[in-house]
Amino acid sequence: MNVTLDYGVLAPVLIPALGAVLVLLVDAVLPRLGRWHWAIAAVLLIAGAAACVPAFLSGSDARRTLCLDATQCLYVADRPGSALQTATLVSAAVVALLVLPVRSPADRTPIASALVLTAASGGAGVAAARDLGSWLVLIELATIPTVALVAFRARRSAVDGALSLLTTSLVSFAVLALGAALWFAATGSALLDGDAVLAAAADPQAKRVLVLAVVLIVAGLGFKLSLVPFHAWTPEAYAGASVPIGAFLAVTSKFAALAALLVVLRGVTVLGAPALQAIAVVAAVSMTLGNVMALRESSALRLLAWSTVAQAGWVILPLATVARGAVRAATGYLLVYGLATIVAFAVVTLVAHAEGRGRVVGLSSYAGLFRRRPLAAVTLAVALLTLAGLPPSVVGLVAKVLALRPVAADGLWWLAIVAAVNAMLGLAVYLRWMLAMAGTPAPDTVDDRPHRLHLALVVLGLLALGVTSVAPQLLLGLAG
Amino acid sequence: MVAVLLCAIVVPVVTGALLITGDRFSPAVGALTSWVVAVLGSVVTAACVVLAVWRRPELDHEWVPAIGMRLHLAVDGISAPLLLLTAALGVLVVLHARVEPPTRTGHGTYLGCLLLVTGGAIATFLARDAILFFLAFEIVLVPMWLLIKGFGDPKHRASASAKFVLYTVLGSTLMLVGILGTVYLAGTADIDGLVGGAGLSTTQQTVLAAILLIGLGIKVPLWPLHSWLPAAHTAAPTGGSVLLAGVLLKMGTYGIARLVVPVLPAGVERLAPVVGVLAAVGILWGGLVCLVERSLKRLIAWSSVAHMGFVVLGLMSGTRLGLQAALFGNIAHGIVSALLFFVVGGLKQRWGGDDLAVARASLRDTAPRLGFALVVGMAALLGLPGLAGFWGELLAVASVWNPDGSRPVLLFRVLALAAALGTVLAAGYALRVLRVVWAEGSPAEQAAAPGTPEAAQAPRPAPRPVDADGYEWAVVGVLVLGAVALGVLPTVLLDSTEPAVLHLLEVAAR
Amino acid sequence: MIHLELPLLLVAVLAGTGVYGILARRNAVLVLIGVELVLASAGLLMVTMGSTLADPLRAGHVLTIFVITIAAAEIAVALALVVAVFRARGDIDVTRAGEVDS
Amino acid sequence: MNLGIDAPVQPSHLAILLPALGAVVTLVLVRRSSRLAATIAMGASFLGLFGACALLAQQVEGDVARSPRTIGDLALGGGVTAPLRLLVDDWSVLVCVAVALVAFVVQTFARWYLWTDPRYRQFAATVGLFTAAMQLVVLSGDLVLTLVGWELMGWCSYLLIGHESEREKARRAAYKAFLVTRFADAPLLVGIAALAVGARSTDIPTVLRFWLTEPHASATTLTVAVLGIVCGVLGKSAQIPFQDWLPDAMEGPTPASALIHAATMVAAGTVVLARLLPLVQHADHVRLLLVLLAGGTTVVAALLAFFQQDLKKLLAWSTVSQVGIMLTALGVLPVGSGPDTAITHLIGHAAFKALLFLMFGWATVLVGGTVVPRISGVVRRYPELRRMLAVGFLALAGVPPLVGFVSKDLILDSAAHHAADGDGPALLGLVLLGITTVLTAAYAMRAWLIVHHSTVLERRDDRESFEDSYSVENVGIVELFRDSPQVDEWGREIPVADWVASADHDLEPQPGLLPSTGLLILSFLSVVGGAVVASPLLDLDWQSPDWLLIAAALLLMVAAALLVRVASLGTTYGDASERLPQSWRLLASRGLGVDDAYVGLVVRPVLALARTVASLDARLDRGVEATPGLIRSLGDRTSGVHTRRPTSGLLAVVGGVLVVGVLGVALW
């Protein structure tokens, strides 16, 4: 059996993975490098992202390698997959840059940056994995480091959050493993491609097992996407972790999770199956619960967590249908969500770094941000409006259109109406935060200058939101 | 010429954004500078709009293929009057802001929001791509929310602004769902291409029309989805009220005229009786509430509910006459409600409140100009011939009396009767206002007026002349002239919309 | 050729026991053991199916090894965290976590 | 007027536009000066009269533009055409001239009457607009134009009645007048819409042709539409059941009343119905209803007029009665005959009613009011009023050969002819008209006797001493009303002032030259106006009167007048109605309490409904506002599930897997 191997195609996965080793090696050689590990990590992650660029240049052809024969490849990076790979790596790089200025014990820096690299590598890989084995390995590679990253803050709340994350992730992994086993049992193949699925679908008994497998896999991934009811860890982990790691959980992890989900669903859609009602229900419940809980949340980080839950519902909204372009729609929405969320986290990091973490947790402590830090406040407002999907942030609106399009096209009216109601609730959530920013500031304002790198990232984020608002296709076009 | 189309949208939006940014600096850009910039911006916008309406260029460019949205802008007979109205009101509200500046600091933000709303509305009326239409529809939301929330009546603004923005966003998202469904099933997002049902089955059309009508009905507002409107108007600053009534409500009916009536004829046919009844209930409901409403500004807002009912009724009749009536009614109500909100806003600030139960000196003696404007506005509101309001209502009633053959004739005749009764109610409340505000009272009470508790607790930013003068009189005078011109020469407007209406319904019938 | 029923029954029993352990135990380590039981059932299922199917890649067996490896890695992280929790709080009762918010 | 037939501006346009233009110019350009305003208003009014006369000349010569354009076709999408053209024919030209004349006289009189009024400017402008609106209705050849003029008149009447808006009564009367007529206009609106949409045109000749000749035109629709129009006409012309707004409208200044009562507002109903007469004749049930209501109104209003304690109100009720006669006249005509009898009465009525109102305005200036105690004997005291008042009352009573007699006799004649053919409504109309003729003579006689009463001088002096005295208690109530020497506060006798006793009235206000001339013209027309029946413009059979009918009517009128004269003997003010119970008079002056009925049957229920609706809406609003709370409580409830403990998360995961699994397997 010959297996082809193309390092160029594998580079997005290999560079961060090897980069993790490199960071640890560098630490062994130069123990006092400190925060520069993060710079190395960021550079490596960007390099990995750069390796994805050919996927967007070469046209529509999926990039494949590790092929068993002409049709069966274990690594296929198609357009949405490449987009998610790039997004995973870039967002991880941004997280690395956000962490960079933060003071932390020197011995932890290399480990933490290695963990980020590892998780990013897993996230990048899972998007292209086409067999159960590597899929399982890579998805856990993307998950397990996050537990450690959350726990690193070493506060009691962080440990609690990590424990919550850990237990949920373990159980989810167990569910995933069961799902994978059932998949294997149904199809007799460890490949996640359409042929095996078609073969299994022919046999009604095998089909039933296959459906159960798919559903278990969706449930297992629901944890990673923070879908209700697999979401309970989200607020705890966000509130416990340091702010940039929160961004990692909210953005990078989500990219990886959706990539993993798409790999499975892509195989299943060849069935031309009716809409996945389970996904529709989960999406509806996620949106609603996320928004309702966010509405009564008084902590900004928890609010972001609940917002993630609600947005996750929006992300999988198109996947409840069999309409063309559902995959692209979900990917596109997630890209916009990721951009907006990471910009929001960047602003929160900036404020937290300049004024202390205590000033970013409570919503009320944002009072007067518009006067205190107009740039940061405007950026945050635009990011929040992107999440709410309202102009001036056109890109958020376009994302909403993108997500609703397959649903409306498929005639899932009840789901569309639930989504519309949630668009309203979501707006209420984000407006609450914006209102808090508009209030009069508390008198004891600590007004340190923000770190330049943070400021640069925030400006960059605002620019990115602005540019994509004028030309949303720049971002959405990545997904094909 | 195509640049004119883009300029008409980009100039107000960019100017608005700049003004808002200017406010963020410390120290903020001066009030006068902001105002001059805003005036320039709005005048340039108006010039662009006039040029666009005159030369009718068309821009069709790919924008976001991921959602099938094209940057397709054009002007036709249906949108041209609305565009001119919007641009004109844009200039007027900015001019008026000099007379009635925001009650707190933040001139730039206030003016910027006004311009943004104008720009968004212009974009809405220019858009010829269904999804672009939705996008433009949403642009006005946040600035309008800011206007109400930031510059409104402190007593009501929190809940009113939230109600406005949440209600509207629900409506527009529902509209989006409807648009997306239609666009997907029809296979095109081009508004002109959608006309005629695009081969959709009756059931599909009905579902889509229902969703679209609920969505747009919130914006119009259609009874019983109206409850955001009185609150928003009560709380909004004068400029905001004017734009809200004069422009934003029109976007809803424009949407129905563009996206529902010609696009989903079979669906509208099935839903017309229901919507017609709702509209008629709205007419009577609004009229009745106005008879007992004590807040003057709220009363005008309620009258909007009633008057938009006429427009919707016309749209639901399914005839060319009805469509013409609706388009006319739209413009007429835009002018009249803008006029009334300018006047009433000014009165509210002068009085320090707008409770009708408080005795005040009669307007005809103390402030004859404002009194005259109020009389003209109220007369137009009750549909007096010679003023703008008359034609829309007359034609609407006529069209509803003889609706399209597919509508239940008897029901529609009852609706026509209800609408005619609505005009009686309109007379009732319009004259009630005139009786209390314009005619009643004696000069002796004027001296006592500032000492009333209501006046004492309200903020009084700057003393204003008793009667309108300068910019205020100019702004009000222009609208009075507009109302008279449209009332005396309705042919100007009807002639301009007729070809487009004929074309639309002809294509739809094919 | 052995019958499939027995291994499959064992799979079900293992998975059920594991789920029970996950839900009923308050001690974090015991919860971990519950998870391990479910994973074991998944592994067993894969091996069973792999042995009945004529898969040239021997995917069932390979997958099982993968799962076991991942489980090991997870348990390593998990135990490290359990130690951290114990240090922070003095017990490893999962029902009491999150009682105090920082 | 040398205007070609196809010139864009025709005399008909001028007759309409010039008064309106005058109004606009007055409002826009004139700031303070009443003099300038008066010049403009009277000039415009005169030019309007000139235009009307030019139109008359053209019509007589036969080279008139029959249907001049106005603002062009309304583009209504092709389903319905609205050419918006005028329609000039014989009788409309006559009415046009009458309206212009009355308007001009009213303008000149108002200049004198309201000289010191600070709102004279608005008044003059409104009168101008009012005239224009009425001319539009008269000359309209299009239902829409008719409606435009119709509604504008309503509005102008609102402004005129509420002119002295400091007084609550004036405000209420204005409000009531507009609302009552507007209420009646709602069916009119629907009726016009129905007629126009059915005929696919708003052009009146087209509409008539369609409804009369088209075989598939629905008779029910026609009946409903005509019913609506008749309803509107009844409202505007103050007929039962809408009659009560008109007497209240006396709150307006007297020139306004003259305008409203004589030539415009109330007469518009006749004009419109005359235009659409063929349709009314076609809808038989409606015709019966019209005769019943209008005829009933004539009788009731004439009776009420007899009891009024305010002579201006007497005139108001007499207007109601007279307009009823016109409408009845339209109702009793046989199919195919033109409205010329009613039009003749309209023109005659315009002349003598305007004359009477303006004379009462003059009298008001002199004696300060029109209630019986004040105005009693005014003719004795101011003989210059005598002749013209006499002409007015004689014309009103229908004494030959004055104009009132001519027109009323023609109407009776046509009713009798048609009744003889066995037409029910005509018979009914004949009876009611007959009663009215007698009653009219009676109340006209009563009014004349009051103004002619001779004992006025003494009582007037009593009153003056009463008004001049410093403290009322020093003047005994008995002395006040006795022919006793007047005393001051110390009981000393005071001499009667020279100027009060003397017959020299130079100090009394007198209308100027223009208004006096106007009054003269009106009285002249009231006398000889009957000659109009001989004009070629009216198609009337006046040469073969029914002498028996005339004799009978005259006999009855004389009898009634004599009875009134006898009854008035020995009363304080020469008021014949003093013989009748006080309660009747009170009831009559309250218009039979119809106002209470309006309030009780319409206003209160509507307001109650409005309050209900408002509270319902408040409830709806509360419902909407409760949503956030609902969502919050939902959140609170779900937050109970989120204990922040890992175990609850695990439970949710397992539960979720179960739910999702079941859903997935069951629904796939």
mmCIF file of C-alpha atoms in Angstrom, chain A residues 34-273:
data_model
loop_
_atom_site.group_PDB
_atom_site.id
_atom_site.type_symbol
_atom_site.label_atom_id
_atom_site.label_comp_id
_atom_site.label_asym_id
_atom_site.label_seq_id
_atom_site.Cartn_x
_atom_site.Cartn_y
_atom_site.Cartn_z
ATOM 1 C CA GLY A 34 10.109 34.456 28.990
ATOM 2 C CA ARG A 35 7.340 36.004 27.025
ATOM 3 C CA TRP A 36 9.213 35.793 23.741
ATOM 4 C CA HIS A 37 7.933 32.253 23.501
ATOM 5 C CA TRP A 38 4.623 33.761 22.659
ATOM 6 C CA ALA A 39 6.216 35.747 19.870
ATOM 7 C CA ILE A 40 7.744 32.568 18.479
ATOM 8 C CA ALA A 41 4.396 30.841 18.766
ATOM 9 C CA ALA A 42 2.655 33.698 16.985
ATOM 10 C CA VAL A 43 5.200 33.667 14.173
ATOM 11 C CA LEU A 44 4.873 29.925 13.775
ATOM 12 C CA LEU A 45 1.108 30.114 13.749
ATOM 13 C CA ILE A 46 1.160 32.839 11.142
ATOM 14 C CA ALA A 47 3.565 30.743 9.135
ATOM 15 C CA GLY A 48 1.140 27.851 9.386
ATOM 16 C CA ALA A 49 -1.671 30.108 8.249
ATOM 17 C CA ALA A 50 0.478 31.291 5.376
ATOM 18 C CA ALA A 51 0.865 27.698 4.327
ATOM 19 C CA CYS A 52 -2.879 27.604 3.766
ATOM 20 C CA VAL A 53 -2.787 30.450 1.304
ATOM 21 C CA PRO A 54 -2.327 28.247 -1.788
ATOM 22 C CA ALA A 55 -5.714 26.701 -1.043
ATOM 23 C CA PHE A 56 -7.347 30.018 -1.795
ATOM 24 C CA LEU A 57 -5.262 30.702 -4.854
ATOM 25 C CA SER A 58 -5.522 27.474 -6.702
ATOM 26 C CA GLY A 59 -9.171 27.727 -7.347
ATOM 27 C CA SER A 60 -11.750 25.233 -6.282
ATOM 28 C CA ASP A 61 -9.588 22.105 -6.113
ATOM 29 C CA ALA A 62 -9.332 20.575 -2.689
ATOM 30 C CA ARG A 63 -5.790 19.962 -1.552
ATOM 31 C CA ARG A 64 -5.281 16.321 -0.657
ATOM 32 C CA THR A 65 -2.527 14.116 0.523
ATOM 33 C CA LEU A 66 -2.021 10.833 2.373
ATOM 34 C CA CYS A 67 -3.994 9.208 -0.397
ATOM 35 C CA LEU A 68 -4.531 5.472 -0.413
ATOM 36 C CA ASP A 69 -5.626 5.550 -4.017
ATOM 37 C CA ALA A 70 -7.032 8.021 -6.489
ATOM 38 C CA THR A 71 -10.241 8.609 -4.579
ATOM 39 C CA GLN A 72 -9.519 7.854 -0.948
ATOM 40 C CA CYS A 73 -7.386 10.353 0.843
ATOM 41 C CA LEU A 74 -6.902 10.650 4.578
ATOM 42 C CA TYR A 75 -6.193 14.374 4.391
ATOM 43 C CA VAL A 76 -8.390 16.591 2.281
ATOM 44 C CA ALA A 77 -8.393 20.335 2.728
ATOM 45 C CA ASP A 78 -11.249 21.729 0.690
ATOM 46 C CA ARG A 79 -12.236 25.368 0.598
ATOM 47 C CA PRO A 80 -14.259 25.599 3.852
ATOM 48 C CA GLY A 81 -11.759 23.308 5.523
ATOM 49 C CA SER A 82 -8.862 25.507 4.491
ATOM 50 C CA ALA A 83 -10.763 28.548 5.646
ATOM 51 C CA LEU A 84 -11.282 27.011 9.057
ATOM 52 C CA GLN A 85 -7.630 25.954 9.212
ATOM 53 C CA THR A 86 -6.510 29.454 8.451
ATOM 54 C CA ALA A 87 -8.957 30.934 10.900
ATOM 55 C CA THR A 88 -7.851 28.538 13.623
ATOM 56 C CA LEU A 89 -4.222 29.376 13.154
ATOM 57 C CA VAL A 90 -4.680 33.101 12.802
ATOM 58 C CA SER A 91 -6.921 33.307 15.831
ATOM 59 C CA ALA A 92 -4.428 31.271 17.843
ATOM 60 C CA ALA A 93 -1.736 33.695 16.702
ATOM 61 C CA VAL A 94 -3.833 36.630 17.836
ATOM 62 C CA VAL A 95 -4.358 34.938 21.187
ATOM 63 C CA ALA A 96 -0.623 34.435 21.474
ATOM 64 C CA LEU A 97 -0.057 38.113 20.785
ATOM 65 C CA LEU A 98 -2.718 39.076 23.290
ATOM 66 C CA VAL A 99 -1.080 36.956 25.952
ATOM 67 C CA LEU A 100 2.389 38.263 25.153
ATOM 68 C CA PRO A 101 2.341 41.413 27.286
ATOM 69 C CA VAL A 102 0.649 39.696 30.187
ATOM 70 C CA ARG A 103 2.946 39.055 33.138
ATOM 71 C CA SER A 104 3.059 35.421 34.205
ATOM 72 C CA PRO A 105 5.540 33.086 35.910
ATOM 73 C CA ALA A 106 8.419 32.521 33.536
ATOM 74 C CA ASP A 107 8.316 28.749 33.755
ATOM 75 C CA ARG A 108 4.786 28.588 32.521
ATOM 76 C CA THR A 109 5.224 30.634 29.370
ATOM 77 C CA PRO A 110 6.861 27.965 27.198
ATOM 78 C CA ILE A 111 4.415 25.338 28.321
ATOM 79 C CA ALA A 112 1.433 27.558 27.745
ATOM 80 C CA SER A 113 2.638 28.622 24.324
ATOM 81 C CA ALA A 114 3.391 25.011 23.434
ATOM 82 C CA LEU A 115 -0.133 24.098 24.508
ATOM 83 C CA VAL A 116 -1.612 26.820 22.342
ATOM 84 C CA LEU A 117 0.456 25.614 19.413
ATOM 85 C CA THR A 118 -0.603 22.035 19.996
ATOM 86 C CA ALA A 119 -4.252 22.881 20.250
ATOM 87 C CA ALA A 120 -4.013 25.020 17.140
ATOM 88 C CA SER A 121 -2.339 22.189 15.332
ATOM 89 C CA GLY A 122 -5.116 19.834 16.336
ATOM 90 C CA GLY A 123 -7.724 22.331 15.262
ATOM 91 C CA ALA A 124 -6.041 22.843 11.931
ATOM 92 C CA GLY A 125 -5.680 19.150 11.370
ATOM 93 C CA VAL A 126 -9.191 18.096 12.220
ATOM 94 C CA ALA A 127 -10.546 20.250 9.419
ATOM 95 C CA ALA A 128 -8.809 18.067 6.906
ATOM 96 C CA ALA A 129 -8.979 14.694 8.611
ATOM 97 C CA ARG A 130 -10.926 12.134 6.656
ATOM 98 C CA ASP A 131 -10.611 9.038 8.785
ATOM 99 C CA LEU A 132 -11.959 8.295 12.210
ATOM 100 C CA GLY A 133 -8.630 7.655 13.809
ATOM 101 C CA SER A 134 -6.861 10.872 13.002
ATOM 102 C CA TRP A 135 -10.113 12.734 13.443
ATOM 103 C CA LEU A 136 -10.430 11.501 17.020
ATOM 104 C CA VAL A 137 -6.819 12.134 17.806
ATOM 105 C CA LEU A 138 -6.787 15.613 16.369
ATOM 106 C CA ILE A 139 -9.967 16.708 18.011
ATOM 107 C CA GLU A 140 -8.657 15.670 21.389
ATOM 108 C CA LEU A 141 -5.373 17.304 20.535
ATOM 109 C CA ALA A 142 -7.350 20.484 20.132
ATOM 110 C CA THR A 143 -9.299 19.963 23.362
ATOM 111 C CA ILE A 144 -7.054 18.634 26.083
ATOM 112 C CA PRO A 145 -4.569 21.522 26.052
ATOM 113 C CA THR A 146 -7.383 23.963 26.637
ATOM 114 C CA VAL A 147 -8.111 22.325 29.995
ATOM 115 C CA ALA A 148 -4.566 22.928 31.028
ATOM 116 C CA LEU A 149 -4.628 26.454 29.650
ATOM 117 C CA VAL A 150 -7.691 27.298 31.706
ATOM 118 C CA ALA A 151 -6.232 25.782 34.824
ATOM 119 C CA PHE A 152 -3.027 27.734 34.391
ATOM 120 C CA ARG A 153 -4.435 30.838 35.936
ATOM 121 C CA ALA A 154 -4.306 28.900 39.200
ATOM 122 C CA ARG A 155 -7.078 30.809 40.873
ATOM 123 C CA ARG A 156 -9.775 28.831 42.475
ATOM 124 C CA SER A 157 -12.295 29.922 39.882
ATOM 125 C CA ALA A 158 -9.893 28.894 37.118
ATOM 126 C CA VAL A 159 -9.460 25.460 38.608
ATOM 127 C CA ASP A 160 -13.185 25.098 38.984
ATOM 128 C CA GLY A 161 -13.682 26.156 35.408
ATOM 129 C CA ALA A 162 -11.035 23.753 34.271
ATOM 130 C CA LEU A 163 -12.640 20.940 36.221
ATOM 131 C CA SER A 164 -15.966 21.705 34.649
ATOM 132 C CA LEU A 165 -14.364 21.798 31.236
ATOM 133 C CA LEU A 166 -12.467 18.638 31.896
ATOM 134 C CA THR A 167 -15.335 16.517 33.098
ATOM 135 C CA THR A 168 -17.548 17.662 30.255
ATOM 136 C CA SER A 169 -14.842 17.104 27.715
ATOM 137 C CA LEU A 170 -14.118 13.635 29.051
ATOM 138 C CA VAL A 171 -17.713 12.611 28.886
ATOM 139 C CA SER A 172 -18.024 14.120 25.465
ATOM 140 C CA PHE A 173 -14.998 12.259 24.350
ATOM 141 C CA ALA A 174 -16.532 9.077 25.644
ATOM 142 C CA VAL A 175 -19.651 9.842 23.656
ATOM 143 C CA LEU A 176 -17.539 10.619 20.604
ATOM 144 C CA ALA A 177 -15.661 7.387 20.963
ATOM 145 C CA LEU A 178 -18.910 5.481 21.231
ATOM 146 C CA GLY A 179 -20.166 7.324 18.181
ATOM 147 C CA ALA A 180 -16.997 6.505 16.284
ATOM 148 C CA ALA A 181 -17.316 2.861 17.249
ATOM 149 C CA LEU A 182 -20.896 2.757 16.065
ATOM 150 C CA TRP A 183 -19.902 4.493 12.830
ATOM 151 C CA PHE A 184 -17.304 1.876 12.304
ATOM 152 C CA ALA A 185 -19.797 -0.812 13.150
ATOM 153 C CA ALA A 186 -22.297 0.554 10.671
ATOM 154 C CA THR A 187 -20.015 1.276 7.758
ATOM 155 C CA GLY A 188 -17.243 -1.170 8.357
ATOM 156 C CA SER A 189 -14.816 1.495 7.413
ATOM 157 C CA ALA A 190 -12.806 3.991 9.352
ATOM 158 C CA LEU A 191 -13.057 6.476 6.530
ATOM 159 C CA LEU A 192 -15.444 9.368 6.857
ATOM 160 C CA ASP A 193 -16.299 9.548 3.195
ATOM 161 C CA GLY A 194 -19.491 9.197 1.274
ATOM 162 C CA ASP A 195 -19.009 5.808 -0.331
ATOM 163 C CA ALA A 196 -19.011 3.912 2.899
ATOM 164 C CA VAL A 197 -22.007 5.883 4.091
ATOM 165 C CA LEU A 198 -23.921 5.088 0.948
ATOM 166 C CA ALA A 199 -23.136 1.448 1.336
ATOM 167 C CA ALA A 200 -24.323 1.465 4.922
ATOM 168 C CA ALA A 201 -27.471 3.349 4.055
ATOM 169 C CA ALA A 202 -28.533 0.575 1.756
ATOM 170 C CA ASP A 203 -29.013 -1.754 4.718
ATOM 171 C CA PRO A 204 -31.807 -0.447 6.956
ATOM 172 C CA GLN A 205 -30.299 -1.933 10.089
ATOM 173 C CA ALA A 206 -26.898 -0.531 9.403
ATOM 174 C CA LYS A 207 -28.492 2.766 8.599
ATOM 175 C CA ARG A 208 -30.117 2.961 11.979
ATOM 176 C CA VAL A 209 -26.789 2.347 13.641
ATOM 177 C CA LEU A 210 -25.210 4.939 11.377
ATOM 178 C CA VAL A 211 -27.790 7.505 12.354
ATOM 179 C CA LEU A 212 -27.157 6.804 16.005
ATOM 180 C CA ALA A 213 -23.461 7.189 15.351
ATOM 181 C CA VAL A 214 -23.943 10.534 13.640
ATOM 182 C CA VAL A 215 -26.183 11.758 16.402
ATOM 183 C CA LEU A 216 -23.694 10.708 19.083
ATOM 184 C CA ILE A 217 -20.914 12.426 17.200
ATOM 185 C CA VAL A 218 -22.989 15.602 16.918
ATOM 186 C CA ALA A 219 -23.667 15.402 20.632
ATOM 187 C CA GLY A 220 -20.002 14.849 21.403
ATOM 188 C CA LEU A 221 -19.032 17.841 19.321
ATOM 189 C CA GLY A 222 -21.847 19.880 20.818
ATOM 190 C CA PHE A 223 -19.727 20.138 23.907
ATOM 191 C CA LYS A 224 -16.918 21.748 22.005
ATOM 192 C CA LEU A 225 -19.266 24.134 20.204
ATOM 193 C CA SER A 226 -20.963 24.994 23.529
ATOM 194 C CA LEU A 227 -24.333 23.901 22.258
ATOM 195 C CA VAL A 228 -27.119 23.453 24.745
ATOM 196 C CA PRO A 229 -27.296 21.086 26.604
ATOM 197 C CA PHE A 230 -23.536 20.456 26.403
ATOM 198 C CA HIS A 231 -22.722 23.997 27.314
ATOM 199 C CA ALA A 232 -22.557 24.027 31.109
ATOM 200 C CA TRP A 233 -18.790 24.382 31.199
ATOM 201 C CA THR A 234 -18.747 27.489 29.057
ATOM 202 C CA PRO A 235 -19.487 30.263 31.550
ATOM 203 C CA GLU A 236 -17.368 28.624 34.209
ATOM 204 C CA ALA A 237 -14.374 28.204 31.969
ATOM 205 C CA TYR A 238 -14.647 31.707 30.471
ATOM 206 C CA ALA A 239 -14.997 33.280 33.847
ATOM 207 C CA GLY A 240 -12.155 31.247 35.240
ATOM 208 C CA ALA A 241 -9.592 31.450 32.488
ATOM 209 C CA SER A 242 -7.457 34.456 31.793
ATOM 210 C CA VAL A 243 -9.041 36.741 29.242
ATOM 211 C CA PRO A 244 -6.895 35.787 26.220
ATOM 212 C CA ILE A 245 -7.383 32.097 26.947
ATOM 213 C CA GLY A 246 -11.090 32.853 27.069
ATOM 214 C CA ALA A 247 -10.643 34.163 23.551
ATOM 215 C CA PHE A 248 -8.903 30.945 22.642
ATOM 216 C CA LEU A 249 -11.824 28.929 23.988
ATOM 217 C CA ALA A 250 -14.348 31.196 22.317
ATOM 218 C CA VAL A 251 -12.735 31.368 18.937
ATOM 219 C CA THR A 252 -10.008 28.893 18.125
ATOM 220 C CA SER A 253 -11.768 25.984 19.788
ATOM 221 C CA LYS A 254 -14.972 26.812 17.961
ATOM 222 C CA PHE A 255 -13.219 26.780 14.615
ATOM 223 C CA ALA A 256 -11.812 23.366 15.395
ATOM 224 C CA ALA A 257 -15.146 22.078 16.601
ATOM 225 C CA LEU A 258 -17.039 23.200 13.543
ATOM 226 C CA ALA A 259 -14.303 21.809 11.324
ATOM 227 C CA ALA A 260 -14.723 18.462 13.040
ATOM 228 C CA LEU A 261 -18.480 18.568 12.715
ATOM 229 C CA LEU A 262 -18.303 19.485 9.053
ATOM 230 C CA VAL A 263 -16.039 16.524 8.336
ATOM 231 C CA VAL A 264 -18.691 14.171 9.638
ATOM 232 C CA LEU A 265 -21.662 15.936 8.104
ATOM 233 C CA ARG A 266 -19.972 16.217 4.748
ATOM 234 C CA GLY A 267 -19.882 12.474 4.656
ATOM 235 C CA VAL A 268 -23.506 12.170 5.670
ATOM 236 C CA THR A 269 -25.054 14.678 3.291
ATOM 237 C CA VAL A 270 -24.458 12.358 0.353
ATOM 238 C CA LEU A 271 -27.437 10.462 1.715
ATOM 239 C CA GLY A 272 -29.611 13.375 0.699
ATOM 240 C CA ALA A 273 -31.111 12.782 4.075
#
